[in-house]
Amino acid sequence: MIEKINNNQVPDILKESSSRQPERTREPADNQVDASLQVTYDALIEKAKEMPRQDADAVEGARRLLLSGRLESPENIRAAAENIAKFGI
């Protein structure tokens, strides 16, 4: 059992421990720091607009081949698999 506890010492201990803590720097109340991330896609949109026409033509040609079913031959499937193995995806 604990004997001889003096309840009057508790405030003194609390005062001592708080005086040992470093002083906190306080930010001014009117500090309006904005930590949000600002992202703009303008450069990417402009780059996409400047895409050469031949790329668009190649995409359209590939689209037509896919829709025609001519790319699903065993020879084309084998060639695609070899290119994936050789060059990666």
mmCIF file of N, CA, C and O in Angstrom:
data_model
loop_
_atom_site.group_PDB
_atom_site.id
_atom_site.type_symbol
_atom_site.label_atom_id
_atom_site.label_comp_id
_atom_site.label_asym_id
_atom_site.label_seq_id
_atom_site.Cartn_x
_atom_site.Cartn_y
_atom_site.Cartn_z
ATOM 1 N N MET A 1 0.833 -1.178 0.000
ATOM 2 C CA MET A 1 0.000 0.000 0.000
ATOM 3 C C MET A 1 0.874 1.235 0.000
ATOM 4 O O MET A 1 1.913 1.265 0.631
ATOM 5 N N ILE A 2 0.430 2.274 -0.699
ATOM 6 C CA ILE A 2 1.203 3.516 -0.774
ATOM 7 C C ILE A 2 0.771 4.416 0.367
ATOM 8 O O ILE A 2 -0.406 4.676 0.568
ATOM 9 N N GLU A 3 1.786 4.896 1.060
ATOM 10 C CA GLU A 3 1.496 5.758 2.199
ATOM 11 C C GLU A 3 2.069 7.143 1.963
ATOM 12 O O GLU A 3 2.970 7.344 1.162
ATOM 13 N N LYS A 4 1.535 8.082 2.675
ATOM 14 C CA LYS A 4 2.037 9.448 2.726
ATOM 15 C C LYS A 4 2.058 10.115 1.345
ATOM 16 O O LYS A 4 3.072 10.623 0.902
ATOM 17 N N ILE A 5 0.964 10.103 0.640
ATOM 18 C CA ILE A 5 0.853 10.834 -0.608
ATOM 19 C C ILE A 5 0.312 12.209 -0.276
ATOM 20 O O ILE A 5 -0.755 12.329 0.329
ATOM 21 N N ASN A 6 1.026 13.193 -0.680
ATOM 22 C CA ASN A 6 0.619 14.558 -0.415
ATOM 23 C C ASN A 6 -0.025 15.118 -1.684
ATOM 24 O O ASN A 6 0.628 15.338 -2.702
ATOM 25 N N ASN A 7 -1.328 15.322 -1.658
ATOM 26 C CA ASN A 7 -2.056 15.829 -2.821
ATOM 27 C C ASN A 7 -1.640 17.239 -3.199
ATOM 28 O O ASN A 7 -1.877 17.685 -4.313
ATOM 29 N N ASN A 8 -1.036 17.957 -2.322
ATOM 30 C CA ASN A 8 -0.618 19.333 -2.611
ATOM 31 C C ASN A 8 0.602 19.359 -3.531
ATOM 32 O O ASN A 8 0.917 20.394 -4.102
ATOM 33 N N GLN A 9 1.319 18.256 -3.675
ATOM 34 C CA GLN A 9 2.509 18.226 -4.526
ATOM 35 C C GLN A 9 2.168 18.094 -6.009
ATOM 36 O O GLN A 9 2.959 18.431 -6.859
ATOM 37 N N VAL A 10 1.008 17.606 -6.349
ATOM 38 C CA VAL A 10 0.629 17.378 -7.748
ATOM 39 C C VAL A 10 0.683 18.668 -8.559
ATOM 40 O O VAL A 10 1.277 18.697 -9.636
ATOM 41 N N PRO A 11 0.099 19.788 -8.111
ATOM 42 C CA PRO A 11 0.203 21.017 -8.912
ATOM 43 C C PRO A 11 1.649 21.459 -9.129
ATOM 44 O O PRO A 11 1.993 21.965 -10.186
ATOM 45 N N ASP A 12 2.508 21.273 -8.125
ATOM 46 C CA ASP A 12 3.905 21.654 -8.270
ATOM 47 C C ASP A 12 4.602 20.805 -9.329
ATOM 48 O O ASP A 12 5.390 21.313 -10.129
ATOM 49 N N ILE A 13 4.307 19.513 -9.364
ATOM 50 C CA ILE A 13 4.910 18.617 -10.348
ATOM 51 C C ILE A 13 4.459 19.008 -11.751
ATOM 52 O O ILE A 13 5.244 19.060 -12.691
ATOM 53 N N LEU A 14 3.184 19.306 -11.910
ATOM 54 C CA LEU A 14 2.662 19.711 -13.216
ATOM 55 C C LEU A 14 3.296 21.014 -13.684
ATOM 56 O O LEU A 14 3.618 21.186 -14.859
ATOM 57 N N LYS A 15 3.481 21.956 -12.761
ATOM 58 C CA LYS A 15 4.079 23.239 -13.111
ATOM 59 C C LYS A 15 5.525 23.033 -13.569
ATOM 60 O O LYS A 15 5.962 23.613 -14.549
ATOM 61 N N GLU A 16 6.276 22.182 -12.890
ATOM 62 C CA GLU A 16 7.666 21.916 -13.249
ATOM 63 C C GLU A 16 7.771 21.238 -14.617
ATOM 64 O O GLU A 16 8.615 21.580 -15.420
ATOM 65 N N SER A 17 6.907 20.277 -14.882
ATOM 66 C CA SER A 17 6.991 19.568 -16.148
ATOM 67 C C SER A 17 6.618 20.482 -17.313
ATOM 68 O O SER A 17 7.187 20.387 -18.393
ATOM 69 N N SER A 18 5.677 21.386 -17.114
ATOM 70 C CA SER A 18 5.310 22.286 -18.200
ATOM 71 C C SER A 18 6.380 23.341 -18.436
ATOM 72 O O SER A 18 6.556 23.818 -19.540
ATOM 73 N N SER A 19 7.120 23.703 -17.414
ATOM 74 C CA SER A 19 8.173 24.698 -17.596
ATOM 75 C C SER A 19 9.380 24.108 -18.333
ATOM 76 O O SER A 19 10.160 24.834 -18.916
ATOM 77 N N ARG A 20 9.541 22.788 -18.344
ATOM 78 C CA ARG A 20 10.638 22.139 -19.045
ATOM 79 C C ARG A 20 10.382 21.986 -20.547
ATOM 80 O O ARG A 20 11.287 21.758 -21.309
ATOM 81 N N GLN A 21 9.130 22.073 -20.957
ATOM 82 C CA GLN A 21 8.804 21.904 -22.367
ATOM 83 C C GLN A 21 9.202 23.150 -23.147
ATOM 84 O O GLN A 21 9.080 24.263 -22.655
ATOM 85 N N PRO A 22 9.719 22.947 -24.373
ATOM 86 C CA PRO A 22 10.129 24.115 -25.160
ATOM 87 C C PRO A 22 8.917 24.969 -25.532
ATOM 88 O O PRO A 22 7.805 24.477 -25.671
ATOM 89 N N GLU A 23 9.172 26.238 -25.706
ATOM 90 C CA GLU A 23 8.123 27.184 -26.078
ATOM 91 C C GLU A 23 7.667 26.883 -27.496
ATOM 92 O O GLU A 23 8.469 26.706 -28.392
ATOM 93 N N ARG A 24 6.409 26.781 -27.704
ATOM 94 C CA ARG A 24 5.872 26.532 -29.040
ATOM 95 C C ARG A 24 5.817 27.849 -29.799
ATOM 96 O O ARG A 24 5.404 28.862 -29.261
ATOM 97 N N THR A 25 6.243 27.783 -31.059
ATOM 98 C CA THR A 25 6.108 28.977 -31.883
ATOM 99 C C THR A 25 4.677 29.032 -32.387
ATOM 100 O O THR A 25 4.146 28.050 -32.890
ATOM 101 N N ARG A 26 4.078 30.127 -32.231
ATOM 102 C CA ARG A 26 2.684 30.271 -32.633
ATOM 103 C C ARG A 26 2.625 30.976 -33.982
ATOM 104 O O ARG A 26 3.276 31.975 -34.201
ATOM 105 N N GLU A 27 1.812 30.420 -34.873
ATOM 106 C CA GLU A 27 1.584 31.024 -36.179
ATOM 107 C C GLU A 27 0.573 32.160 -36.018
ATOM 108 O O GLU A 27 -0.337 32.057 -35.216
ATOM 109 N N PRO A 28 0.734 33.205 -36.793
ATOM 110 C CA PRO A 28 -0.268 34.272 -36.720
ATOM 111 C C PRO A 28 -1.645 33.740 -37.103
ATOM 112 O O PRO A 28 -1.770 32.855 -37.945
ATOM 113 N N ALA A 29 -2.659 34.276 -36.491
ATOM 114 C CA ALA A 29 -4.025 33.808 -36.738
ATOM 115 C C ALA A 29 -4.468 34.079 -38.168
ATOM 116 O O ALA A 29 -5.320 33.389 -38.695
ATOM 117 N N ASP A 30 -3.870 35.078 -38.836
ATOM 118 C CA ASP A 30 -4.294 35.429 -40.191
ATOM 119 C C ASP A 30 -3.477 34.714 -41.267
ATOM 120 O O ASP A 30 -3.542 35.074 -42.438
ATOM 121 N N ASN A 31 -2.742 33.681 -40.902
ATOM 122 C CA ASN A 31 -1.934 32.936 -41.856
ATOM 123 C C ASN A 31 -2.852 32.119 -42.763
ATOM 124 O O ASN A 31 -3.535 31.219 -42.319
ATOM 125 N N GLN A 32 -2.861 32.407 -44.042
ATOM 126 C CA GLN A 32 -3.754 31.749 -44.999
ATOM 127 C C GLN A 32 -2.951 30.864 -45.955
ATOM 128 O O GLN A 32 -3.033 30.995 -47.163
ATOM 129 N N VAL A 33 -2.135 29.967 -45.439
ATOM 130 C CA VAL A 33 -1.315 29.089 -46.257
ATOM 131 C C VAL A 33 -2.212 28.100 -46.999
ATOM 132 O O VAL A 33 -3.085 27.483 -46.398
ATOM 133 N N ASP A 34 -1.978 27.957 -48.292
ATOM 134 C CA ASP A 34 -2.761 27.041 -49.122
ATOM 135 C C ASP A 34 -1.866 25.854 -49.475
ATOM 136 O O ASP A 34 -0.881 26.007 -50.187
ATOM 137 N N ALA A 35 -2.219 24.683 -48.986
ATOM 138 C CA ALA A 35 -1.416 23.492 -49.239
ATOM 139 C C ALA A 35 -2.023 22.617 -50.318
ATOM 140 O O ALA A 35 -1.621 21.481 -50.500
ATOM 141 N N SER A 36 -2.991 23.132 -51.053
ATOM 142 C CA SER A 36 -3.622 22.324 -52.092
ATOM 143 C C SER A 36 -2.694 22.190 -53.290
ATOM 144 O O SER A 36 -1.865 23.056 -53.556
ATOM 145 N N LEU A 37 -2.842 21.116 -54.010
ATOM 146 C CA LEU A 37 -2.026 20.839 -55.177
ATOM 147 C C LEU A 37 -2.714 21.432 -56.398
ATOM 148 O O LEU A 37 -3.874 21.153 -56.662
ATOM 149 N N GLN A 38 -1.972 22.253 -57.126
ATOM 150 C CA GLN A 38 -2.524 22.882 -58.318
ATOM 151 C C GLN A 38 -2.011 22.118 -59.539
ATOM 152 O O GLN A 38 -0.818 22.037 -59.770
ATOM 153 N N VAL A 39 -2.925 21.523 -60.298
ATOM 154 C CA VAL A 39 -2.559 20.735 -61.468
ATOM 155 C C VAL A 39 -3.254 21.338 -62.677
ATOM 156 O O VAL A 39 -4.454 21.590 -62.649
ATOM 157 N N THR A 40 -2.472 21.557 -63.722
ATOM 158 C CA THR A 40 -3.067 22.018 -64.968
ATOM 159 C C THR A 40 -2.694 21.034 -66.062
ATOM 160 O O THR A 40 -1.592 20.491 -66.083
ATOM 161 N N TYR A 41 -3.615 20.798 -66.937
ATOM 162 C CA TYR A 41 -3.410 19.865 -68.031
ATOM 163 C C TYR A 41 -3.287 20.589 -69.363
ATOM 164 O O TYR A 41 -3.347 19.964 -70.411
ATOM 165 N N ASP A 42 -3.119 21.889 -69.335
ATOM 166 C CA ASP A 42 -3.062 22.666 -70.567
ATOM 167 C C ASP A 42 -1.959 22.197 -71.497
ATOM 168 O O ASP A 42 -2.173 22.061 -72.703
ATOM 169 N N ALA A 43 -0.770 21.917 -70.950
ATOM 170 C CA ALA A 43 0.351 21.489 -71.791
ATOM 171 C C ALA A 43 0.044 20.150 -72.457
ATOM 172 O O ALA A 43 0.362 19.952 -73.640
ATOM 173 N N LEU A 44 -0.560 19.230 -71.732
ATOM 174 C CA LEU A 44 -0.897 17.930 -72.313
ATOM 175 C C LEU A 44 -1.965 18.066 -73.395
ATOM 176 O O LEU A 44 -1.907 17.393 -74.425
ATOM 177 N N ILE A 45 -2.923 18.931 -73.170
ATOM 178 C CA ILE A 45 -3.981 19.135 -74.161
ATOM 179 C C ILE A 45 -3.405 19.737 -75.429
ATOM 180 O O ILE A 45 -3.725 19.307 -76.549
ATOM 181 N N GLU A 46 -2.523 20.725 -75.281
ATOM 182 C CA GLU A 46 -1.899 21.343 -76.459
ATOM 183 C C GLU A 46 -1.041 20.337 -77.216
ATOM 184 O O GLU A 46 -1.041 20.304 -78.445
ATOM 185 N N LYS A 47 -0.323 19.478 -76.493
ATOM 186 C CA LYS A 47 0.496 18.457 -77.141
ATOM 187 C C LYS A 47 -0.377 17.476 -77.923
ATOM 188 O O LYS A 47 -0.026 17.066 -79.030
ATOM 189 N N ALA A 48 -1.506 17.114 -77.360
ATOM 190 C CA ALA A 48 -2.416 16.202 -78.055
ATOM 191 C C ALA A 48 -2.996 16.853 -79.306
ATOM 192 O O ALA A 48 -3.191 16.193 -80.324
ATOM 193 N N LYS A 49 -3.261 18.154 -79.250
ATOM 194 C CA LYS A 49 -3.779 18.868 -80.416
ATOM 195 C C LYS A 49 -2.763 18.912 -81.550
ATOM 196 O O LYS A 49 -3.134 18.954 -82.717
ATOM 197 N N GLU A 50 -1.464 18.917 -81.192
ATOM 198 C CA GLU A 50 -0.411 19.011 -82.190
ATOM 199 C C GLU A 50 0.009 17.654 -82.748
ATOM 200 O O GLU A 50 0.986 17.564 -83.471
ATOM 201 N N MET A 51 -0.725 16.604 -82.419
ATOM 202 C CA MET A 51 -0.381 15.265 -82.871
ATOM 203 C C MET A 51 -0.389 15.220 -84.405
ATOM 204 O O MET A 51 -1.323 15.707 -85.030
ATOM 205 N N PRO A 52 0.649 14.650 -84.999
ATOM 206 C CA PRO A 52 0.702 14.596 -86.458
ATOM 207 C C PRO A 52 -0.475 13.812 -87.033
ATOM 208 O O PRO A 52 -0.969 12.863 -86.435
ATOM 209 N N ARG A 53 -0.886 14.194 -88.234
ATOM 210 C CA ARG A 53 -2.033 13.558 -88.882
ATOM 211 C C ARG A 53 -1.748 12.093 -89.190
ATOM 212 O O ARG A 53 -2.631 11.262 -89.143
ATOM 213 N N GLN A 54 -0.489 11.742 -89.490
ATOM 214 C CA GLN A 54 -0.190 10.356 -89.841
ATOM 215 C C GLN A 54 -0.480 9.414 -88.684
ATOM 216 O O GLN A 54 -0.858 8.268 -88.902
ATOM 217 N N ASP A 55 -0.313 9.883 -87.443
ATOM 218 C CA ASP A 55 -0.658 9.042 -86.292
ATOM 219 C C ASP A 55 -2.162 8.756 -86.276
ATOM 220 O O ASP A 55 -2.582 7.638 -86.004
ATOM 221 N N ALA A 56 -2.943 9.775 -86.550
ATOM 222 C CA ALA A 56 -4.392 9.583 -86.579
ATOM 223 C C ALA A 56 -4.773 8.629 -87.712
ATOM 224 O O ALA A 56 -5.668 7.794 -87.556
ATOM 225 N N ASP A 57 -4.083 8.728 -88.843
ATOM 226 C CA ASP A 57 -4.348 7.820 -89.964
ATOM 227 C C ASP A 57 -3.988 6.379 -89.601
ATOM 228 O O ASP A 57 -4.698 5.442 -89.967
ATOM 229 N N ALA A 58 -2.878 6.206 -88.888
ATOM 230 C CA ALA A 58 -2.464 4.861 -88.472
ATOM 231 C C ALA A 58 -3.479 4.259 -87.508
ATOM 232 O O ALA A 58 -3.810 3.074 -87.598
ATOM 233 N N VAL A 59 -3.981 5.069 -86.605
ATOM 234 C CA VAL A 59 -4.981 4.591 -85.656
ATOM 235 C C VAL A 59 -6.252 4.191 -86.403
ATOM 236 O O VAL A 59 -6.851 3.144 -86.119
ATOM 237 N N GLU A 60 -6.656 4.988 -87.362
ATOM 238 C CA GLU A 60 -7.862 4.668 -88.125
ATOM 239 C C GLU A 60 -7.665 3.391 -88.943
ATOM 240 O O GLU A 60 -8.562 2.547 -89.026
ATOM 241 N N GLY A 61 -6.458 3.213 -89.514
ATOM 242 C CA GLY A 61 -6.173 1.982 -90.263
ATOM 243 C C GLY A 61 -6.219 0.755 -89.365
ATOM 244 O O GLY A 61 -6.765 -0.293 -89.750
ATOM 245 N N ALA A 62 -5.650 0.869 -88.169
ATOM 246 C CA ALA A 62 -5.668 -0.241 -87.218
ATOM 247 C C ALA A 62 -7.099 -0.556 -86.789
ATOM 248 O O ALA A 62 -7.473 -1.731 -86.667
ATOM 249 N N ARG A 63 -7.885 0.482 -86.613
ATOM 250 C CA ARG A 63 -9.293 0.290 -86.242
ATOM 251 C C ARG A 63 -10.038 -0.495 -87.328
ATOM 252 O O ARG A 63 -10.789 -1.432 -87.037
ATOM 253 N N ARG A 64 -9.803 -0.126 -88.572
ATOM 254 C CA ARG A 64 -10.473 -0.828 -89.672
ATOM 255 C C ARG A 64 -10.035 -2.293 -89.733
ATOM 256 O O ARG A 64 -10.848 -3.190 -89.955
ATOM 257 N N LEU A 65 -8.726 -2.551 -89.530
ATOM 258 C CA LEU A 65 -8.237 -3.935 -89.540
ATOM 259 C C LEU A 65 -8.861 -4.757 -88.410
ATOM 260 O O LEU A 65 -9.229 -5.908 -88.609
ATOM 261 N N LEU A 66 -8.950 -4.162 -87.241
ATOM 262 C CA LEU A 66 -9.561 -4.871 -86.106
ATOM 263 C C LEU A 66 -11.011 -5.218 -86.395
ATOM 264 O O LEU A 66 -11.458 -6.335 -86.119
ATOM 265 N N LEU A 67 -11.738 -4.267 -86.935
ATOM 266 C CA LEU A 67 -13.152 -4.503 -87.218
ATOM 267 C C LEU A 67 -13.360 -5.525 -88.336
ATOM 268 O O LEU A 67 -14.356 -6.247 -88.345
ATOM 269 N N SER A 68 -12.407 -5.613 -89.278
ATOM 270 C CA SER A 68 -12.561 -6.548 -90.400
ATOM 271 C C SER A 68 -12.317 -7.991 -90.000
ATOM 272 O O SER A 68 -12.743 -8.915 -90.686
ATOM 273 N N GLY A 69 -11.597 -8.215 -88.875
ATOM 274 C CA GLY A 69 -11.302 -9.575 -88.441
ATOM 275 C C GLY A 69 -10.064 -10.165 -89.089
ATOM 276 O O GLY A 69 -9.675 -11.293 -88.789
ATOM 277 N N ARG A 70 -9.407 -9.414 -89.966
ATOM 278 C CA ARG A 70 -8.213 -9.943 -90.650
ATOM 279 C C ARG A 70 -7.022 -10.092 -89.718
ATOM 280 O O ARG A 70 -6.078 -10.807 -90.029
ATOM 281 N N LEU A 71 -7.041 -9.462 -88.571
ATOM 282 C CA LEU A 71 -5.915 -9.561 -87.631
ATOM 283 C C LEU A 71 -5.989 -10.813 -86.766
ATOM 284 O O LEU A 71 -5.057 -11.111 -86.030
ATOM 285 N N GLU A 72 -7.072 -11.558 -86.866
ATOM 286 C CA GLU A 72 -7.249 -12.724 -86.007
ATOM 287 C C GLU A 72 -6.799 -14.021 -86.665
ATOM 288 O O GLU A 72 -7.141 -15.102 -86.203
ATOM 289 N N SER A 73 -5.983 -13.928 -87.679
ATOM 290 C CA SER A 73 -5.466 -15.147 -88.319
ATOM 291 C C SER A 73 -4.363 -15.729 -87.444
ATOM 292 O O SER A 73 -3.714 -15.014 -86.676
ATOM 293 N N PRO A 74 -4.121 -17.045 -87.554
ATOM 294 C CA PRO A 74 -3.056 -17.662 -86.754
ATOM 295 C C PRO A 74 -1.686 -17.018 -87.005
ATOM 296 O O PRO A 74 -0.896 -16.877 -86.081
ATOM 297 N N GLU A 75 -1.420 -16.606 -88.238
ATOM 298 C CA GLU A 75 -0.129 -15.980 -88.542
ATOM 299 C C GLU A 75 0.009 -14.636 -87.814
ATOM 300 O O GLU A 75 1.089 -14.324 -87.270
ATOM 301 N N ASN A 76 -1.039 -13.839 -87.819
ATOM 302 C CA ASN A 76 -0.982 -12.537 -87.138
ATOM 303 C C ASN A 76 -0.902 -12.701 -85.620
ATOM 304 O O ASN A 76 -0.211 -11.932 -84.956
ATOM 305 N N ILE A 77 -1.592 -13.681 -85.092
ATOM 306 C CA ILE A 77 -1.526 -13.930 -83.643
ATOM 307 C C ILE A 77 -0.123 -14.346 -83.248
ATOM 308 O O ILE A 77 0.435 -13.879 -82.254
ATOM 309 N N ARG A 78 0.494 -15.206 -84.054
ATOM 310 C CA ARG A 78 1.863 -15.654 -83.779
ATOM 311 C C ARG A 78 2.839 -14.485 -83.870
ATOM 312 O O ARG A 78 3.713 -14.313 -83.022
ATOM 313 N N ALA A 79 2.681 -13.653 -84.897
ATOM 314 C CA ALA A 79 3.566 -12.496 -85.057
ATOM 315 C C ALA A 79 3.415 -11.527 -83.884
ATOM 316 O O ALA A 79 4.409 -10.988 -83.381
ATOM 317 N N ALA A 80 2.184 -11.311 -83.437
ATOM 318 C CA ALA A 80 1.956 -10.428 -82.295
ATOM 319 C C ALA A 80 2.601 -10.994 -81.029
ATOM 320 O O ALA A 80 3.235 -10.263 -80.260
ATOM 321 N N ALA A 81 2.478 -12.290 -80.829
ATOM 322 C CA ALA A 81 3.084 -12.922 -79.650
ATOM 323 C C ALA A 81 4.603 -12.808 -79.697
ATOM 324 O O ALA A 81 5.253 -12.534 -78.687
ATOM 325 N N GLU A 82 5.186 -13.007 -80.882
ATOM 326 C CA GLU A 82 6.642 -12.879 -81.020
ATOM 327 C C GLU A 82 7.090 -11.445 -80.750
ATOM 328 O O GLU A 82 8.112 -11.222 -80.083
ATOM 329 N N ASN A 83 6.327 -10.475 -81.249
ATOM 330 C CA ASN A 83 6.689 -9.070 -80.998
ATOM 331 C C ASN A 83 6.565 -8.713 -79.528
ATOM 332 O O ASN A 83 7.390 -7.970 -78.996
ATOM 333 N N ILE A 84 5.551 -9.241 -78.862
ATOM 334 C CA ILE A 84 5.411 -8.976 -77.420
ATOM 335 C C ILE A 84 6.575 -9.581 -76.665
ATOM 336 O O ILE A 84 7.147 -8.961 -75.774
ATOM 337 N N ALA A 85 6.974 -10.812 -77.037
ATOM 338 C CA ALA A 85 8.106 -11.453 -76.367
ATOM 339 C C ALA A 85 9.401 -10.705 -76.648
ATOM 340 O O ALA A 85 10.256 -10.577 -75.769
ATOM 341 N N LYS A 86 9.551 -10.211 -77.857
ATOM 342 C CA LYS A 86 10.787 -9.542 -78.250
ATOM 343 C C LYS A 86 10.864 -8.110 -77.715
ATOM 344 O O LYS A 86 11.895 -7.690 -77.171
ATOM 345 N N PHE A 87 9.786 -7.345 -77.851
ATOM 346 C CA PHE A 87 9.811 -5.924 -77.528
ATOM 347 C C PHE A 87 9.083 -5.563 -76.239
ATOM 348 O O PHE A 87 9.190 -4.429 -75.742
ATOM 349 N N GLY A 88 8.304 -6.466 -75.713
ATOM 350 C CA GLY A 88 7.493 -6.170 -74.538
ATOM 351 C C GLY A 88 6.195 -5.511 -74.936
ATOM 352 O O GLY A 88 5.921 -5.286 -76.121
ATOM 353 N N ILE A 89 5.385 -5.243 -73.982
ATOM 354 C CA ILE A 89 4.062 -4.649 -74.275
ATOM 355 C C ILE A 89 4.186 -3.145 -74.279
ATOM 356 O O ILE A 89 4.778 -2.556 -73.457
#
